[in-house]
Amino acid sequence: MQMPEPDRAVLARRREIAADLRRLLPPDAVIEAEEARRVYESDGLTAYRGLPMLVTLPRTTAEVSAILGYCHRHGIKIVPRGAGTSLSGGALPLEDGILVGMARFNRILEIDLDNRAVVAQPGVTNLAITEAVKGAGFYYAPDPSSQIACSIGGNVAENSGGVHCLKYGLTTNNLLGLEMVLIDGQVIRLGGKHLDSGGYDLLGIVTGSEGLLGIVTEVTVRILRRPETARALLVGFPSNISAGNCVGQVIASGIIPAGMEMMDRPAIRAAEDFVQAGYPLEAEALLIVELDGPEPEVAALIGKVAAIAESCGATSITASRDEAERLRFWAGRKAAFPAVGRISPDYYCMDGTIPRRELPRMLEEMARLSEKYGLRVANVFHAGDGNLHPLILYDANAPGELERAEAFGADILRLCVAVGGVLTGEHGVGVEKRDLMGVMFDERDLAQQQRLKCAFDAGGLMNPGKMFPTLHRCAELGRLHVHGGRLPHPDLPRF
Amino acid sequence: MFMAGGCRIPTFPGSDVPVPHFQPTDLDQLEAAIADAGADRRRLELLGNGTKRGLGKPVEADALLDLSRLHGVTLYEPEELVLTAGAGTPLHEIEALLAQRGQMLAFEPMDLGPLYGAPPRQATIGGVVACNLAGPRRPKAGAARDWFLGFTAVSGRGERFKAGSRVMKNVTGYDLPKLLAGSHGTLAALAEVTLRVHPAPDETLTLALAGLDVDRAGQAMAVALGCAHEVSGAAYLPAQLTQLSAVERLAGASATLFRLEGISASVAYRAQALEDLLREMQVPVVRLEADVSARLWREVRDLEFLQSERDAVIWRLAVPPALGAQVAQRIQRQLSSARFYLDWGGGLVWVATPTAPDAHAAAMRRAVHETGGHATLMRAPDDLRRLVSVFQPEAAPLAALSERVRAGFDPLGILNSGRMG
């Protein structure tokens, strides 16, 4: 992975920069010792590592502002980091950059049940928000599988999803407001406890911007009342095609399940061996369909989904009778990644989204690619919203296998785009999919996105080397190439 | 020349002088139109069917760019919950198509045409998205922004570009659909939009509580939206407005409305549960069945109660929902002739008042300054909208950032120039 060439002049000033930052920040907020910096060399995408030039651990918005303002004045790169659970290398450090760790922003600032909102610092974990309002009967809907560890600030940066997105949306649909620090140290507030924006929806743009636009220092999310009841169906199918067909029919019938997860045969086996969730081992594909809401609604819809499943050729249908059984149905799915980790020394988790009906074709192609690359693949799939998580099994100690796994993964993502889907559904582009952006966007599309980046960070100091395959200077992007004699479509009649 | 072929004679508001009027029929023509305009430094006013030209500041333009012929649904896959259409496709055509398959646009876009003196049912999907409209279902289901998956557009640079996709779960690159939603045509001309759609409910029922004052209505709405009964609309109509409703049963007292949608077993169950919960309010509860309920929520959605006085200025205040009642009372204390109602469980305050030299901007902005939120001058004469900020003024660093964002799309300022300024 090619990262931007480190700036030797900045690197040469490392000690001086550290001394400057110590004057701006409390002494324990600047980390210079190599062994202490080493902790931050990687995030959830462990294949990539780098040692940050310095690490800072601010506690307040004013401290973040001081760090960014200093870096802006001196042309020093910044890499923000939440809990470091990114699966796309979003928090991969830069050798000549200052890593800004947000872990000390760990307080919930306000629980406002009347407005159904929680105000939290960005380092608070996703699950801690739900925990804080659970007693009052509320929860925070987006539930990425890393929710015990991942921070709400990181969720904002990546627009994180989870298994309940189909019904409850991603982070962006559950976010009300932000405070953030711009690269020049200025502090802005976007949104609040009200809805929508009076001007441009910058809240929507910052969400999912992967730390390239600024550093979020406060987050306001909406919370929802916990549904009265939730039940799940566990359905086995004789083929991936019949399972995929069932997913389409459930949705076409007007039902939006709270969650609809699919696993293929290798994933079913790995999960069952690991947690004994009671999955049907003879099935080629498994669906978990969760319905939540008022008791009579869930009862009626469970029946309806079961009938659809039967008409699609399901070989086994089990409805959870109590909460313990529902949780057991989920246990296998939730343990799918570590389960696959048990049957292979390493695995590489992909994250494309496709139009659902392309699933059988995708799985067929993946089987073909699996043979071509000589690597096994297991599939877990947020079937309701078309988000695939193929897990490519490899051994990093076997020469060439990591490269083969990456090439296999890139082929899968190209295929996702070819069938009308996208490179990433919830993990982000980061460094991992950066060089594939051209598969989905042409140069003009990317240039327009980068002009937006320029509006926030003209010097390109915020998290450079992530998301965009080519770094352009903002002045060059801003130039207008349209002049009298060189208009597009010279064949068209003019006004 | 793509001059107008239709029966409308294009003019700018308040003028009867015809202006150049471009009507591209495809993306190539749209791109050429904007590139040409850029080369000539000619400013364009973008419109679909022109129903919302009264929203935002009057545009300073040398020509009209009419997108109504970018027309037609190019993709609709009900089982994938996705629809793609030309920006100029009428909203009612899309809604009719969706209804055939038991689906809808969940964000319940309002029809603002009549508010601005245009006929009803003329709005285009591009305009709906560009204004980020949302109806009473907003707190539960989101606004246009939340259902806007992807687009093809031409920037003010005269360059076509695309963003987003046709799948609902996508984090590839910046979420430009969010930015274009609510940008009022100041960044790019939308050519084609892709939206996520949603199943329509089998059944709808509205509970109306009669006679609550606004404070208690605010409390009732907080209780209802904070419970598990999935209220998909919560509004408060003071007594002076219920008498304007076509739903005559509501006349004579204020009405606090709660809408429940879903399968019939669920709606019946939740209606009972919610009624039990609201019994502590000690006022009569009326149940409004599907047709009556639909009529009533259309009135709420489209501001029908506020349209009788043609000269009134109309404000839209988005505030924290629990503070809506307080904001409304404060405004009424200051402007005794103001009429208001609450939607979004109190999070949206609609105000109509006789006009004033500043259109009461100072009073409205003071009200939202204290609670957090934003106030938009939704309707006022052109000269007044030239004078006051139509949209909520932003703090200096944010305003500067927004301006840089705009310039990144339209450096020459040729698209809907001044509309959001």
mmCIF file with all atom_site columns, N, CA and C in Angstrom, chain A residues 119-151:
data_model
loop_
_atom_site.group_PDB
_atom_site.id
_atom_site.type_symbol
_atom_site.label_atom_id
_atom_site.label_alt_id
_atom_site.label_comp_id
_atom_site.label_asym_id
_atom_site.label_entity_id
_atom_site.label_seq_id
_atom_site.pdbx_PDB_ins_code
_atom_site.Cartn_x
_atom_site.Cartn_y
_atom_site.Cartn_z
_atom_site.occupancy
_atom_site.B_iso_or_equiv
_atom_site.pdbx_formal_charge
_atom_site.auth_seq_id
_atom_site.auth_comp_id
_atom_site.auth_asym_id
_atom_site.auth_atom_id
_atom_site.pdbx_PDB_model_num
ATOM 1  N N  . VAL A 1 119 ? -26.376 13.353 24.177 1.00 0.00 ? 119 VAL A N  1
ATOM 2  C CA . VAL A 1 119 ? -25.200 14.102 23.760 1.00 0.00 ? 119 VAL A CA 1
ATOM 3  C C  . VAL A 1 119 ? -23.991 13.411 24.384 1.00 0.00 ? 119 VAL A C  1
ATOM 4  N N  . ALA A 1 120 ? -23.043 13.007 23.547 1.00 0.00 ? 120 ALA A N  1
ATOM 5  C CA . ALA A 1 120 ? -21.899 12.250 24.050 1.00 0.00 ? 120 ALA A CA 1
ATOM 6  C C  . ALA A 1 120 ? -20.614 12.779 23.453 1.00 0.00 ? 120 ALA A C  1
ATOM 7  N N  . GLN A 1 121 ? -19.532 12.571 24.192 1.00 0.00 ? 121 GLN A N  1
ATOM 8  C CA . GLN A 1 121 ? -18.227 12.841 23.603 1.00 0.00 ? 121 GLN A CA 1
ATOM 9  C C  . GLN A 1 121 ? -17.900 11.706 22.628 1.00 0.00 ? 121 GLN A C  1
ATOM 10 N N  . PRO A 1 122 ? -17.044 11.983 21.648 1.00 0.00 ? 122 PRO A N  1
ATOM 11 C CA . PRO A 1 122 ? -16.877 11.019 20.552 1.00 0.00 ? 122 PRO A CA 1
ATOM 12 C C  . PRO A 1 122 ? -16.204 9.715  20.950 1.00 0.00 ? 122 PRO A C  1
ATOM 13 N N  . GLY A 1 123 ? -15.481 9.692  22.083 1.00 0.00 ? 123 GLY A N  1
ATOM 14 C CA . GLY A 1 123 ? -14.796 8.460  22.466 1.00 0.00 ? 123 GLY A CA 1
ATOM 15 C C  . GLY A 1 123 ? -15.682 7.470  23.204 1.00 0.00 ? 123 GLY A C  1
ATOM 16 N N  . VAL A 1 124 ? -16.926 7.854  23.504 1.00 0.00 ? 124 VAL A N  1
ATOM 17 C CA . VAL A 1 124 ? -17.870 6.946  24.158 1.00 0.00 ? 124 VAL A CA 1
ATOM 18 C C  . VAL A 1 124 ? -18.186 5.801  23.199 1.00 0.00 ? 124 VAL A C  1
ATOM 19 N N  . THR A 1 125 ? -18.243 4.580  23.712 1.00 0.00 ? 125 THR A N  1
ATOM 20 C CA . THR A 1 125 ? -18.515 3.464  22.796 1.00 0.00 ? 125 THR A CA 1
ATOM 21 C C  . THR A 1 125 ? -19.980 3.469  22.366 1.00 0.00 ? 125 THR A C  1
ATOM 22 N N  . ASN A 1 126 ? -20.203 2.884  21.215 1.00 0.00 ? 126 ASN A N  1
ATOM 23 C CA . ASN A 1 126 ? -21.557 2.751  20.678 1.00 0.00 ? 126 ASN A CA 1
ATOM 24 C C  . ASN A 1 126 ? -22.480 2.106  21.719 1.00 0.00 ? 126 ASN A C  1
ATOM 25 N N  . LEU A 1 127 ? -22.019 0.999  22.298 1.00 0.00 ? 127 LEU A N  1
ATOM 26 C CA . LEU A 1 127 ? -22.879 0.263  23.227 1.00 0.00 ? 127 LEU A CA 1
ATOM 27 C C  . LEU A 1 127 ? -23.140 1.055  24.510 1.00 0.00 ? 127 LEU A C  1
ATOM 28 N N  . ALA A 1 128 ? -22.183 1.888  24.917 1.00 0.00 ? 128 ALA A N  1
ATOM 29 C CA . ALA A 1 128 ? -22.345 2.648  26.164 1.00 0.00 ? 128 ALA A CA 1
ATOM 30 C C  . ALA A 1 128 ? -23.532 3.609  26.062 1.00 0.00 ? 128 ALA A C  1
ATOM 31 N N  . ILE A 1 129 ? -23.832 4.065  24.863 1.00 0.00 ? 129 ILE A N  1
ATOM 32 C CA . ILE A 1 129 ? -24.988 4.952  24.713 1.00 0.00 ? 129 ILE A CA 1
ATOM 33 C C  . ILE A 1 129 ? -26.264 4.176  25.004 1.00 0.00 ? 129 ILE A C  1
ATOM 34 N N  . THR A 1 130 ? -26.364 3.001  24.411 1.00 0.00 ? 130 THR A N  1
ATOM 35 C CA . THR A 1 130 ? -27.526 2.166  24.706 1.00 0.00 ? 130 THR A CA 1
ATOM 36 C C  . THR A 1 130 ? -27.591 1.815  26.188 1.00 0.00 ? 130 THR A C  1
ATOM 37 N N  . GLU A 1 131 ? -26.443 1.456  26.754 1.00 0.00 ? 131 GLU A N  1
ATOM 38 C CA . GLU A 1 131 ? -26.422 1.102  28.188 1.00 0.00 ? 131 GLU A CA 1
ATOM 39 C C  . GLU A 1 131 ? -26.928 2.258  29.051 1.00 0.00 ? 131 GLU A C  1
ATOM 40 N N  . ALA A 1 132 ? -26.573 3.474  28.658 1.00 0.00 ? 132 ALA A N  1
ATOM 41 C CA . ALA A 1 132 ? -26.919 4.641  29.469 1.00 0.00 ? 132 ALA A CA 1
ATOM 42 C C  . ALA A 1 132 ? -28.423 4.925  29.473 1.00 0.00 ? 132 ALA A C  1
ATOM 43 N N  . VAL A 1 133 ? -29.126 4.484  28.447 1.00 0.00 ? 133 VAL A N  1
ATOM 44 C CA . VAL A 1 133 ? -30.556 4.800  28.370 1.00 0.00 ? 133 VAL A CA 1
ATOM 45 C C  . VAL A 1 133 ? -31.442 3.559  28.474 1.00 0.00 ? 133 VAL A C  1
ATOM 46 N N  . LYS A 1 134 ? -30.788 2.417  28.655 1.00 0.00 ? 134 LYS A N  1
ATOM 47 C CA . LYS A 1 134 ? -31.521 1.143  28.722 1.00 0.00 ? 134 LYS A CA 1
ATOM 48 C C  . LYS A 1 134 ? -32.536 1.137  29.847 1.00 0.00 ? 134 LYS A C  1
ATOM 49 N N  . GLY A 1 135 ? -32.129 1.641  30.995 1.00 0.00 ? 135 GLY A N  1
ATOM 50 C CA . GLY A 1 135 ? -33.011 1.641  32.155 1.00 0.00 ? 135 GLY A CA 1
ATOM 51 C C  . GLY A 1 135 ? -34.311 2.382  31.909 1.00 0.00 ? 135 GLY A C  1
ATOM 52 N N  . ALA A 1 136 ? -34.245 3.392  31.054 1.00 0.00 ? 136 ALA A N  1
ATOM 53 C CA . ALA A 1 136 ? -35.439 4.177  30.743 1.00 0.00 ? 136 ALA A CA 1
ATOM 54 C C  . ALA A 1 136 ? -36.210 3.568  29.573 1.00 0.00 ? 136 ALA A C  1
ATOM 55 N N  . GLY A 1 137 ? -35.730 2.430  29.054 1.00 0.00 ? 137 GLY A N  1
ATOM 56 C CA . GLY A 1 137 ? -36.455 1.753  27.974 1.00 0.00 ? 137 GLY A CA 1
ATOM 57 C C  . GLY A 1 137 ? -36.052 2.184  26.582 1.00 0.00 ? 137 GLY A C  1
ATOM 58 N N  . PHE A 1 138 ? -34.937 2.882  26.448 1.00 0.00 ? 138 PHE A N  1
ATOM 59 C CA . PHE A 1 138 ? -34.508 3.377  25.132 1.00 0.00 ? 138 PHE A CA 1
ATOM 60 C C  . PHE A 1 138 ? -33.242 2.658  24.657 1.00 0.00 ? 138 PHE A C  1
ATOM 61 N N  . TYR A 1 139 ? -32.888 2.865  23.401 1.00 0.00 ? 139 TYR A N  1
ATOM 62 C CA . TYR A 1 139 ? -31.623 2.351  22.871 1.00 0.00 ? 139 TYR A CA 1
ATOM 63 C C  . TYR A 1 139 ? -31.192 3.184  21.678 1.00 0.00 ? 139 TYR A C  1
ATOM 64 N N  . TYR A 1 140 ? -29.915 3.019  21.298 1.00 0.00 ? 140 TYR A N  1
ATOM 65 C CA . TYR A 1 140 ? -29.390 3.665  20.100 1.00 0.00 ? 140 TYR A CA 1
ATOM 66 C C  . TYR A 1 140 ? -29.336 2.606  19.004 1.00 0.00 ? 140 TYR A C  1
ATOM 67 N N  . ALA A 1 141 ? -29.980 2.883  17.864 1.00 0.00 ? 141 ALA A N  1
ATOM 68 C CA . ALA A 1 141 ? -30.270 1.811  16.904 1.00 0.00 ? 141 ALA A CA 1
ATOM 69 C C  . ALA A 1 141 ? -29.065 1.234  16.148 1.00 0.00 ? 141 ALA A C  1
ATOM 70 N N  . PRO A 1 142 ? -28.182 2.046  15.550 1.00 0.00 ? 142 PRO A N  1
ATOM 71 C CA . PRO A 1 142 ? -27.104 1.410  14.773 1.00 0.00 ? 142 PRO A CA 1
ATOM 72 C C  . PRO A 1 142 ? -26.231 0.516  15.660 1.00 0.00 ? 142 PRO A C  1
ATOM 73 N N  . ASP A 1 143 ? -25.999 -0.693 15.210 1.00 0.00 ? 143 ASP A N  1
ATOM 74 C CA . ASP A 1 143 ? -25.298 -1.674 16.057 1.00 0.00 ? 143 ASP A CA 1
ATOM 75 C C  . ASP A 1 143 ? -24.226 -2.418 15.276 1.00 0.00 ? 143 ASP A C  1
ATOM 76 N N  . PRO A 1 144 ? -23.146 -1.724 14.898 1.00 0.00 ? 144 PRO A N  1
ATOM 77 C CA . PRO A 1 144 ? -22.052 -2.430 14.229 1.00 0.00 ? 144 PRO A CA 1
ATOM 78 C C  . PRO A 1 144 ? -21.555 -3.562 15.110 1.00 0.00 ? 144 PRO A C  1
ATOM 79 N N  . SER A 1 145 ? -21.005 -4.610 14.494 1.00 0.00 ? 145 SER A N  1
ATOM 80 C CA . SER A 1 145 ? -20.668 -5.798 15.296 1.00 0.00 ? 145 SER A CA 1
ATOM 81 C C  . SER A 1 145 ? -19.545 -5.500 16.291 1.00 0.00 ? 145 SER A C  1
ATOM 82 N N  . SER A 1 146 ? -18.848 -4.393 16.088 1.00 0.00 ? 146 SER A N  1
ATOM 83 C CA . SER A 1 146 ? -17.793 -4.010 17.035 1.00 0.00 ? 146 SER A CA 1
ATOM 84 C C  . SER A 1 146 ? -18.335 -3.101 18.138 1.00 0.00 ? 146 SER A C  1
ATOM 85 N N  . GLN A 1 147 ? -19.642 -3.103 18.369 1.00 0.00 ? 147 GLN A N  1
ATOM 86 C CA . GLN A 1 147 ? -20.243 -2.049 19.192 1.00 0.00 ? 147 GLN A CA 1
ATOM 87 C C  . GLN A 1 147 ? -19.757 -2.011 20.640 1.00 0.00 ? 147 GLN A C  1
ATOM 88 N N  . ILE A 1 148 ? -19.203 -3.092 21.131 1.00 0.00 ? 148 ILE A N  1
ATOM 89 C CA . ILE A 1 148 ? -18.654 -3.066 22.492 1.00 0.00 ? 148 ILE A CA 1
ATOM 90 C C  . ILE A 1 148 ? -17.445 -2.133 22.539 1.00 0.00 ? 148 ILE A C  1
ATOM 91 N N  . ALA A 1 149 ? -16.703 -2.098 21.436 1.00 0.00 ? 149 ALA A N  1
ATOM 92 C CA . ALA A 1 149 ? -15.418 -1.387 21.435 1.00 0.00 ? 149 ALA A CA 1
ATOM 93 C C  . ALA A 1 149 ? -15.431 -0.106 20.621 1.00 0.00 ? 149 ALA A C  1
ATOM 94 N N  . CYS A 1 150 ? -16.194 -0.076 19.527 1.00 0.00 ? 150 CYS A N  1
ATOM 95 C CA . CYS A 1 150 ? -16.053 1.055  18.609 1.00 0.00 ? 150 CYS A CA 1
ATOM 96 C C  . CYS A 1 150 ? -16.668 2.316  19.223 1.00 0.00 ? 150 CYS A C  1
ATOM 97 N N  . SER A 1 151 ? -16.115 3.461  18.876 1.00 0.00 ? 151 SER A N  1
ATOM 98 C CA . SER A 1 151 ? -16.569 4.711  19.483 1.00 0.00 ? 151 SER A CA 1
ATOM 99 C C  . SER A 1 151 ? -17.604 5.391  18.596 1.00 0.00 ? 151 SER A C  1
#
